[in-house]
Short mmCIF file of C-alpha atoms in Angstrom, two decimals:
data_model
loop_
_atom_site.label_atom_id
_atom_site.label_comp_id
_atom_site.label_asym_id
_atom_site.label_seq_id
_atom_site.Cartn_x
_atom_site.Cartn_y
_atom_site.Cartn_z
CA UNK A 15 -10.39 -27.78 24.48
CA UNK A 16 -8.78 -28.08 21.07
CA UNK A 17 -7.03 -24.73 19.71
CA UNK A 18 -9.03 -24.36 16.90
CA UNK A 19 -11.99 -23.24 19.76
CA UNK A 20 -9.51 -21.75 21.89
CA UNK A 21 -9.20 -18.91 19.65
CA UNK A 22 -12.33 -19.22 17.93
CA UNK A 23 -13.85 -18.20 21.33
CA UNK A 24 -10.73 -15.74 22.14
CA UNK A 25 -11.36 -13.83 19.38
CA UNK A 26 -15.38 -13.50 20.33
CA UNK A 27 -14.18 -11.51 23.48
CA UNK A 28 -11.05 -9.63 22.40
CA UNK A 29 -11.70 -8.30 18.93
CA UNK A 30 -11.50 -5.01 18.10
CA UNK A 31 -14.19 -2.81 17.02
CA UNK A 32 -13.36 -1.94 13.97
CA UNK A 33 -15.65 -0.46 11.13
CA UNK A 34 -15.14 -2.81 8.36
CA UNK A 35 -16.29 -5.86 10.67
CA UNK A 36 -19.46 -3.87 11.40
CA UNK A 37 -21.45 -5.96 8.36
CA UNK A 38 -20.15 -9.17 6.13
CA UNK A 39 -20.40 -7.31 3.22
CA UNK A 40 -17.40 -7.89 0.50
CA UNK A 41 -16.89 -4.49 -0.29
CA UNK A 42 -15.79 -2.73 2.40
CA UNK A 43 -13.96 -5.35 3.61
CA UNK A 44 -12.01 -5.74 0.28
CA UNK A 45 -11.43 -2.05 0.59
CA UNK A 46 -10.24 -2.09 4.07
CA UNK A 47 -7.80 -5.70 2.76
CA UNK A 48 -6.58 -3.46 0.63
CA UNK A 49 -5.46 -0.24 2.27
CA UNK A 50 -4.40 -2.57 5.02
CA UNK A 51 -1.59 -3.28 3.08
CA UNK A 52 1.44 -2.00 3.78
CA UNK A 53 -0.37 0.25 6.53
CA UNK A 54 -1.56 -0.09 10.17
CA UNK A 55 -5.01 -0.03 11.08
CA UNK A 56 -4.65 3.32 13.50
CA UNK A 57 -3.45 4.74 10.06
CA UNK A 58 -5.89 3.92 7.88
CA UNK A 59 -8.84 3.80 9.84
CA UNK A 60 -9.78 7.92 9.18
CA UNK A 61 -9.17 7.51 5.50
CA UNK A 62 -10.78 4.17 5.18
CA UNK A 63 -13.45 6.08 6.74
CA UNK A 64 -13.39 8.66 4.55
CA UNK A 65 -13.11 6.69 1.36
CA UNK A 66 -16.25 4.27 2.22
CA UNK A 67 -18.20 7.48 2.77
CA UNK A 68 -17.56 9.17 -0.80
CA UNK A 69 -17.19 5.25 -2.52
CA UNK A 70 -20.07 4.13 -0.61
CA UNK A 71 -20.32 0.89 -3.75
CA UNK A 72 -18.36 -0.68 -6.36
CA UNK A 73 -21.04 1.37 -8.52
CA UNK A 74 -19.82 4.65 -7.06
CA UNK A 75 -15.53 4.02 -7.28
CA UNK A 76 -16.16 2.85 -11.07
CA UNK A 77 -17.96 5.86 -12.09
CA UNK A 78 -15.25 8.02 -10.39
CA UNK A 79 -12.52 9.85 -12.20
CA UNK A 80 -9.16 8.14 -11.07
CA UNK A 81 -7.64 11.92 -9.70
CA UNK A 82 -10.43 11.88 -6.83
CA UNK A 83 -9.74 8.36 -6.21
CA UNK A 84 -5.76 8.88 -5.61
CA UNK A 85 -7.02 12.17 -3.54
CA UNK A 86 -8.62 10.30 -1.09
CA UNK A 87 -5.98 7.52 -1.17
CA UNK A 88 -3.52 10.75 -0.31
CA UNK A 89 -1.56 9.37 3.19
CA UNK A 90 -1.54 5.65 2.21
CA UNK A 91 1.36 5.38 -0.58
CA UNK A 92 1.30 2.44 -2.98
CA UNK A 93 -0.85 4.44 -5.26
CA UNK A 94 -0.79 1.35 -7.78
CA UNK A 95 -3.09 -0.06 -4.95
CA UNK A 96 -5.95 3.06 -5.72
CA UNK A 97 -5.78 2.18 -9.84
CA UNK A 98 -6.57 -1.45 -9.66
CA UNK A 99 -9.09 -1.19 -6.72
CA UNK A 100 -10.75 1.70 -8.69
CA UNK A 101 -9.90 -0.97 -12.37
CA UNK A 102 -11.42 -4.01 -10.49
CA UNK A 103 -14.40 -1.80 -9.42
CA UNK A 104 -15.05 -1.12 -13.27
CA UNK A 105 -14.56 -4.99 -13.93
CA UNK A 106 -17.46 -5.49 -11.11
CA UNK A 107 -19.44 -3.65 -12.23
CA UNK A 108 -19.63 -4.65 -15.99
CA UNK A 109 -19.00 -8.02 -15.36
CA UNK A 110 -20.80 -8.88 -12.11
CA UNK A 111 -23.54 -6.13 -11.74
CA UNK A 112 -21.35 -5.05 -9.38
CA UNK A 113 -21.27 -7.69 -6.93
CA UNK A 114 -18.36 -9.48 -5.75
CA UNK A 115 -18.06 -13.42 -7.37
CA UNK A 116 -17.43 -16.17 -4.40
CA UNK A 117 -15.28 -17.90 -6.99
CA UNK A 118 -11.60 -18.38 -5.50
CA UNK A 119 -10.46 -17.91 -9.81
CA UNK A 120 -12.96 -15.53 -10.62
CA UNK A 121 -11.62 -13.27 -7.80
CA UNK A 122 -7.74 -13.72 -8.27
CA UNK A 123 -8.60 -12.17 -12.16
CA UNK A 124 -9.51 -8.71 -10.48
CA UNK A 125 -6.97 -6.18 -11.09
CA UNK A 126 -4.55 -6.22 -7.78
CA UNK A 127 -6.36 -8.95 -5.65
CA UNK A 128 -3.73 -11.90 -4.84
CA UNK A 129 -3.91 -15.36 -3.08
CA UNK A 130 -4.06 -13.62 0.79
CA UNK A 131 -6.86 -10.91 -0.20
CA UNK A 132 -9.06 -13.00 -1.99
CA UNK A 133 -9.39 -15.80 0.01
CA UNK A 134 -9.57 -13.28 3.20
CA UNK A 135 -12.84 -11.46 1.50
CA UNK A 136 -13.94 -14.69 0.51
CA UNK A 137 -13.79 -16.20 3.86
CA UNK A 138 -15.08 -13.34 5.62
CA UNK A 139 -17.82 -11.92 3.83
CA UNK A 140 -19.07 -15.38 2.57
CA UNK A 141 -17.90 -18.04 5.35
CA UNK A 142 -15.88 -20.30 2.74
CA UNK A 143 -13.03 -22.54 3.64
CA UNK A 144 -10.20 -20.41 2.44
CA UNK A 145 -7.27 -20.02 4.93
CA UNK A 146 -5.62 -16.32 4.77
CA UNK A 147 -1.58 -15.92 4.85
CA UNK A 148 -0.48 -12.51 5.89
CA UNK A 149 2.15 -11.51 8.06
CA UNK A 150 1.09 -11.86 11.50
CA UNK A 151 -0.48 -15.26 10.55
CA UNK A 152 3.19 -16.25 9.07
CA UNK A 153 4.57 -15.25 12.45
CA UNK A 154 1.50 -17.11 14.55
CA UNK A 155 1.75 -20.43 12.64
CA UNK A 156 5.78 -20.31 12.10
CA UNK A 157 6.22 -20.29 15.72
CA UNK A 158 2.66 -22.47 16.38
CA UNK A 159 3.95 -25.53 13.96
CA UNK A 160 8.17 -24.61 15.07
CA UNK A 161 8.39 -23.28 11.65
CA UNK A 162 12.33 -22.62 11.20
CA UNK A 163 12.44 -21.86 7.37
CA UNK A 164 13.28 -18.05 6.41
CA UNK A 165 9.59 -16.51 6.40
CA UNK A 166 10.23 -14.68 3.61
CA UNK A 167 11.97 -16.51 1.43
CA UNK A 168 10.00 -18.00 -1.48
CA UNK A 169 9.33 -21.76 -0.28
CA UNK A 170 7.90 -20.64 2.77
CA UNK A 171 4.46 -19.46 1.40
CA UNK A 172 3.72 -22.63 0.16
CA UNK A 173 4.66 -24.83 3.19
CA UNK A 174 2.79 -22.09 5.51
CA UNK A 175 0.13 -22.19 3.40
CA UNK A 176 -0.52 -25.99 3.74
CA UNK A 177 -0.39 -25.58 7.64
CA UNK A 178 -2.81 -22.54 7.31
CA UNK A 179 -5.32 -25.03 5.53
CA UNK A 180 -4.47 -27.67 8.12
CA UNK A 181 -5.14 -25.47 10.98
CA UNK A 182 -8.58 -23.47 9.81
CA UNK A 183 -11.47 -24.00 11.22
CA UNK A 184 -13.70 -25.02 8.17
CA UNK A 185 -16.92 -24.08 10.64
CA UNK A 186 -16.24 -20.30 11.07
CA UNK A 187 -13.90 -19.82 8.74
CA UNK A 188 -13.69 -15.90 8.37
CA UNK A 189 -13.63 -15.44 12.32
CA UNK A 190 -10.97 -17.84 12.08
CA UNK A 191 -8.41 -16.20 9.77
CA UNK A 192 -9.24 -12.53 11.47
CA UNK A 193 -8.65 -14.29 14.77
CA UNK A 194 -5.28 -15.32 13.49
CA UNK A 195 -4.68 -12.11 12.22
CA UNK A 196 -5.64 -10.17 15.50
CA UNK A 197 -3.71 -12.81 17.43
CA UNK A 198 -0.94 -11.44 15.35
CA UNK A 199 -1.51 -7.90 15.80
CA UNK A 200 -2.38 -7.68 19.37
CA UNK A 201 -0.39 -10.65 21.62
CA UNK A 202 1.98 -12.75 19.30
CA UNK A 203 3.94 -9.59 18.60
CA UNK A 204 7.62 -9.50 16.55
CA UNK A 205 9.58 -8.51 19.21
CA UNK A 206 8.06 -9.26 23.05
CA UNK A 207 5.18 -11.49 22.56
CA UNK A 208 2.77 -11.72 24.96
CA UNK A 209 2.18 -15.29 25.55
CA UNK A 210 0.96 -15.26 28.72
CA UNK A 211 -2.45 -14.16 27.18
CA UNK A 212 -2.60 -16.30 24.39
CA UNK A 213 -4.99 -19.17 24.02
CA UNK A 214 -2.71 -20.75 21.51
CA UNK A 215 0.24 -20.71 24.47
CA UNK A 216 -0.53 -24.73 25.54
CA UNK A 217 0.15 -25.71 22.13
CA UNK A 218 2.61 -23.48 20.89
CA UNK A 219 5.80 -25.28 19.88
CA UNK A 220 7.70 -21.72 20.16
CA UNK A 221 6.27 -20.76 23.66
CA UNK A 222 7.14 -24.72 24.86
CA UNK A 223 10.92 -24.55 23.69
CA UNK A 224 11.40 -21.05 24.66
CA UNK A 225 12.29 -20.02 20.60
CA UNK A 226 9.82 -16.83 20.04
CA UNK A 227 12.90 -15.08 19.98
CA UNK A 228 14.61 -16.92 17.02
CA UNK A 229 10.98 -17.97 15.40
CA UNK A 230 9.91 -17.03 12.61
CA UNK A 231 13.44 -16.19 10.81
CA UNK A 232 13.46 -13.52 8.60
CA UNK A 233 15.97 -12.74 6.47
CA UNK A 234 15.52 -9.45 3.94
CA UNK A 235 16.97 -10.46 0.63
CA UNK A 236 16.29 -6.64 -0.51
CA UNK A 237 19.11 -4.57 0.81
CA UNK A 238 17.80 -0.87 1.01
CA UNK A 239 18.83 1.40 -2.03
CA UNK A 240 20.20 4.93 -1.52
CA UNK A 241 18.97 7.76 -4.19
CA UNK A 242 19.86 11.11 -4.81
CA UNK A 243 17.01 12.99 -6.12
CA UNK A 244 16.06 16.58 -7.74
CA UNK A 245 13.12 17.92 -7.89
CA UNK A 246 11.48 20.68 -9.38
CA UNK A 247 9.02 23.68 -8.82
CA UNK A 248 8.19 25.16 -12.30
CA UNK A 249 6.45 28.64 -11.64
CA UNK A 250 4.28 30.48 -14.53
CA UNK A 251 2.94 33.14 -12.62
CA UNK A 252 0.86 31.63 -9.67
CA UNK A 253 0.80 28.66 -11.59
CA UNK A 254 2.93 24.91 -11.23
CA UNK A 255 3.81 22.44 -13.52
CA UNK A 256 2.98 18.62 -13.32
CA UNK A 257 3.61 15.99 -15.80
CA UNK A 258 3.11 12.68 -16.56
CA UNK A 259 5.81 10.24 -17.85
CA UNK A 260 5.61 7.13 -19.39
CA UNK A 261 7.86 4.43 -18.03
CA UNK A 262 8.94 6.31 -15.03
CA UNK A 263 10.22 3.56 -12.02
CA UNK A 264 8.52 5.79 -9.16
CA UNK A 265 5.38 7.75 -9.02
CA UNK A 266 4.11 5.32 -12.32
CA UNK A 267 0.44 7.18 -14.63
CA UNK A 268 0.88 10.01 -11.73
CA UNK A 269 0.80 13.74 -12.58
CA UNK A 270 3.59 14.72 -10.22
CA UNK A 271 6.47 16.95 -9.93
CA UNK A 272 9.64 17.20 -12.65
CA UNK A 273 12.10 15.20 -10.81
CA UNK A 274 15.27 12.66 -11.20
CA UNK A 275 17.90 10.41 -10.11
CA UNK A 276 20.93 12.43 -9.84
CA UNK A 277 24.76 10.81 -9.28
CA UNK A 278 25.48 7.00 -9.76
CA UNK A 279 22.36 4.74 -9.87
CA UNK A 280 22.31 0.82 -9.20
CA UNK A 281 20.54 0.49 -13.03
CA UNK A 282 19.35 1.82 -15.74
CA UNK A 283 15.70 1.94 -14.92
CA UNK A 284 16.84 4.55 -12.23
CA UNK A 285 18.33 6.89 -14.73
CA UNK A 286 16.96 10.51 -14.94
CA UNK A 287 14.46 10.13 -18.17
CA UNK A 288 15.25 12.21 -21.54
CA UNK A 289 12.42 14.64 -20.47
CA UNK A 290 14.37 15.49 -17.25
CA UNK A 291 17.80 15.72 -18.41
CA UNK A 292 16.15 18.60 -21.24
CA UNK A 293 14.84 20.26 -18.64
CA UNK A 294 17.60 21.12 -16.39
CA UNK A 295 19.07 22.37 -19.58
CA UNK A 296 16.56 25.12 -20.42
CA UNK A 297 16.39 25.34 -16.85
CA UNK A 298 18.42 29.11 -16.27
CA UNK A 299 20.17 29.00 -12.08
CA UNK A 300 16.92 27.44 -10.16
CA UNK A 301 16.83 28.46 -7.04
CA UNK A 302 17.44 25.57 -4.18
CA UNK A 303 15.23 25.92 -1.10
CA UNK A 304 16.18 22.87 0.59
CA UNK A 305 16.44 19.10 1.01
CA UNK A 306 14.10 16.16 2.34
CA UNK A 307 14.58 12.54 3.05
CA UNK A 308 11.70 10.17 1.75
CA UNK A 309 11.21 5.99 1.44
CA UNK A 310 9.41 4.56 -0.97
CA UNK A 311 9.24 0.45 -0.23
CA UNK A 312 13.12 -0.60 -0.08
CA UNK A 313 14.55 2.65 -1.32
CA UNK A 314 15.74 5.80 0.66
CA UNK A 315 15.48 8.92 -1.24
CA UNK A 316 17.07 12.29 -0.51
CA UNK A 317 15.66 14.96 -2.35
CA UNK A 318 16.67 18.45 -3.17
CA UNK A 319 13.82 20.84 -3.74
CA UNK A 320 14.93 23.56 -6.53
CA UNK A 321 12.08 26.52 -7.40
CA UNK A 322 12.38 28.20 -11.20
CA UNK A 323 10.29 31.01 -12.62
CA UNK A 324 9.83 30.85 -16.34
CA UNK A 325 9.84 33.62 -17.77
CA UNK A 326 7.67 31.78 -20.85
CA UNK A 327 6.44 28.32 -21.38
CA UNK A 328 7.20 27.61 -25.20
CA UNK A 329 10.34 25.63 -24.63
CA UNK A 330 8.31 23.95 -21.88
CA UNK A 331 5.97 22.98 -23.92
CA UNK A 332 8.06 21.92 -26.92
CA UNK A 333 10.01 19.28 -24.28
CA UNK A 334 6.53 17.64 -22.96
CA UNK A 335 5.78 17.30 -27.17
CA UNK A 336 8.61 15.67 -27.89
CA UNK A 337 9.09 13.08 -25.26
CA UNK A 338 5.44 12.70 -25.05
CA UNK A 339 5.21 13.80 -21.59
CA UNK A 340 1.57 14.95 -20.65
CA UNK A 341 1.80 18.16 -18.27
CA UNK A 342 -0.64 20.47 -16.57
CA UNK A 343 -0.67 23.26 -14.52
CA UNK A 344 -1.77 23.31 -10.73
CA UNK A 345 -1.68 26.21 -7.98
CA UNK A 346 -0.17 25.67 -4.29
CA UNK A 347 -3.53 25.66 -2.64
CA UNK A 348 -4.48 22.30 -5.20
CA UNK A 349 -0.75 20.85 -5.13
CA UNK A 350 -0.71 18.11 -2.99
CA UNK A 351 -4.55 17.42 -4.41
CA UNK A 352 -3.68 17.34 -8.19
CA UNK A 353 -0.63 15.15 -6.72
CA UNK A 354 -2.11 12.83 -3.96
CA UNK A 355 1.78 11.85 -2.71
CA UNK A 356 3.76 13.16 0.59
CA UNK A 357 5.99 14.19 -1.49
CA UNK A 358 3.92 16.76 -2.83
CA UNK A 359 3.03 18.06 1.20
CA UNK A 360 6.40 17.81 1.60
CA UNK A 361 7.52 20.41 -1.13
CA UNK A 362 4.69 22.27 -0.22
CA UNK A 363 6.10 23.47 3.21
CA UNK A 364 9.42 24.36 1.28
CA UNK A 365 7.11 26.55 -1.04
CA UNK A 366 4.42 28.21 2.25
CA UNK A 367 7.52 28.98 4.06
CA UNK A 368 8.96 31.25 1.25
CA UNK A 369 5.72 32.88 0.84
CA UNK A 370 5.80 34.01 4.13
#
């Protein structure tokens, strides 16, 4: 049996049930391609859930207001990933009527959709012969073809792409690349593959020459960044301050918490912004209530959490002019809601556990 229906018919018996495979509709399964990203399926299943149920339709997320759409985004980071699914929605719908096109082009001009999500919606809600490139099928095919380049260096996309579009199976072409995909998931495995199971295993040049341990190579060329972070609670009353800066390099068109790089920074786009460093000098002894650790993609952030009454909010409000910094006010019970980020939860304990 050739291995193109090897795993064809593997993946008939041993896929998982999984919501967004219930119907080949291109919707939910560009939503689900999408929070899928950078997050595990056990993780997102409950809010993909949750987000299909209040978005049920293109029609629905492009009518929304983009605060509910981050709110029930809230546990999936990447919030960039909410705005253009929400922007593309909006394209859709006055564009398409709100369906999605089955042109390859067409789709890679929607706001966030790149070469692997396209072509996986395409191929799976509309059969066509696009072959998918995501991580586990990197790892599949690198160790499949005996792959040795550096998986994640730039060339490799391009040469694993060509063997993806060798290898798919033009006939069932969506089953094909979430075959792959589960193959990668659930038996060809990083670390401890389970080849004993897999119906690629005859074939496999890795499996034959006993190399799943050294294939595929990967070799980070981001080295993680430290960060030393402040951020801070602004009380009026019962009442908390957000704001909005332009050109901030974390937390980008988000109403969040006044915060800022503190101590040396590996550039200028790090730098505290002007708005923060005017702040922390109106800013009379705030009051530290502790410290957190937190990773956004590459970076490793410590922050310390520092709480300040004001006693009024003129000078507040005269920094937020100036620097054109939008602000509004929010109360504890609507904090990490008005801020859809763990970092707002995060705070938030600080802030529960000193009213009690």
């Amino acid at each position: 049996m050739n291995p193109k229906k090897k795993i064809f018919d593997w993946y008939q018996t041993h896929k998982r049930d999984l919501p967004f495979r219930k119907k080949k509709q291109a919707y939910p399964i560009w939503v689900s391609e999408v929070m899928l990203q950078q997050t595990r399926v056990n993780a997102m299943l409950p809010l993909y859930e949750a987000f299909i149920k209040r978005f049920p339709n293109p029609e629905s997320l492009a009518s929304s207001e983009e605060e509910e759409v981050l709110a029930y985004w809230k546990g999936l980071g990447y919030y960039s990933r909410a705005r253009n699914l929400r922007k593309a929605a909006i394209f859709l719908v006055q564009n398409y009527n709100g369906s999605f096109p089955k042109d390859l082009n067409s789709v890679l001009k929607l706001p966030g959709i790149g070469n692997y999500t396209a072509r996986a919606i395409l191929s799976i809600a509309y059969d066509l012969p696009f072959a998918v490139l995501d991580g586990n099928v990197k790892r599949v095919l690198s160790r499949y073809y005996g792959y040795t380049e550096n998986i994640l260096g730039s060339k490799a996309d391009s040469d694993l792409q060509e063997k993806a579009d060798l290898f798919l199976n033009t006939e069932h072409p969506g089953d094909h690349n979430q075959a792959l995909m589960e193959l990668g998931a659930t038996l060809c495995l990083p670390e401890s593959p389970k080849c004993l199971l897999c119906p690629l295993s005859d074939f496999c040049f890795a499996r034959i020459h006993q190399k799943t341990g050294e294939i595929p190579l990967r070799k980070k060329e981001k080295k993680q960044i430290q960060l030393s972070s402040e951020i801070f609670v602004l009380m009026d009353q019962k009442r908390i301050l957000l704001v909005r800066e332009p050109k901030m390099r974390f937390l980008k068109d988000m109403f969040h918490l006044p915060y800022g790089m503190v101590g040396e920074v590996p550039e200028e786009t790090y730098a505290p912004t002007p708005f923060f460093l005017g702040l922390k000098k109106i800013l009379k002894d705030p009051k530290p209530v502790g410290m957190f650790k937190h990773t956004i993609t590459h970076h490793k952030l410590v922050f310390s959490v520092f709480v300040s009454p004001l006693k009024g909010i003129e000078e507040i409000d005269n920094l937020t002019k100036k620097f054109g910094v939008e602000s509004k006010w929010v109360t504890l019970s609507s904090l990490d809601t008005e801020f859809p980020s763990s970092l707002a939860s995060k705070v938030k304990k600080f802030l529960l556990y000193l009213e009690s």
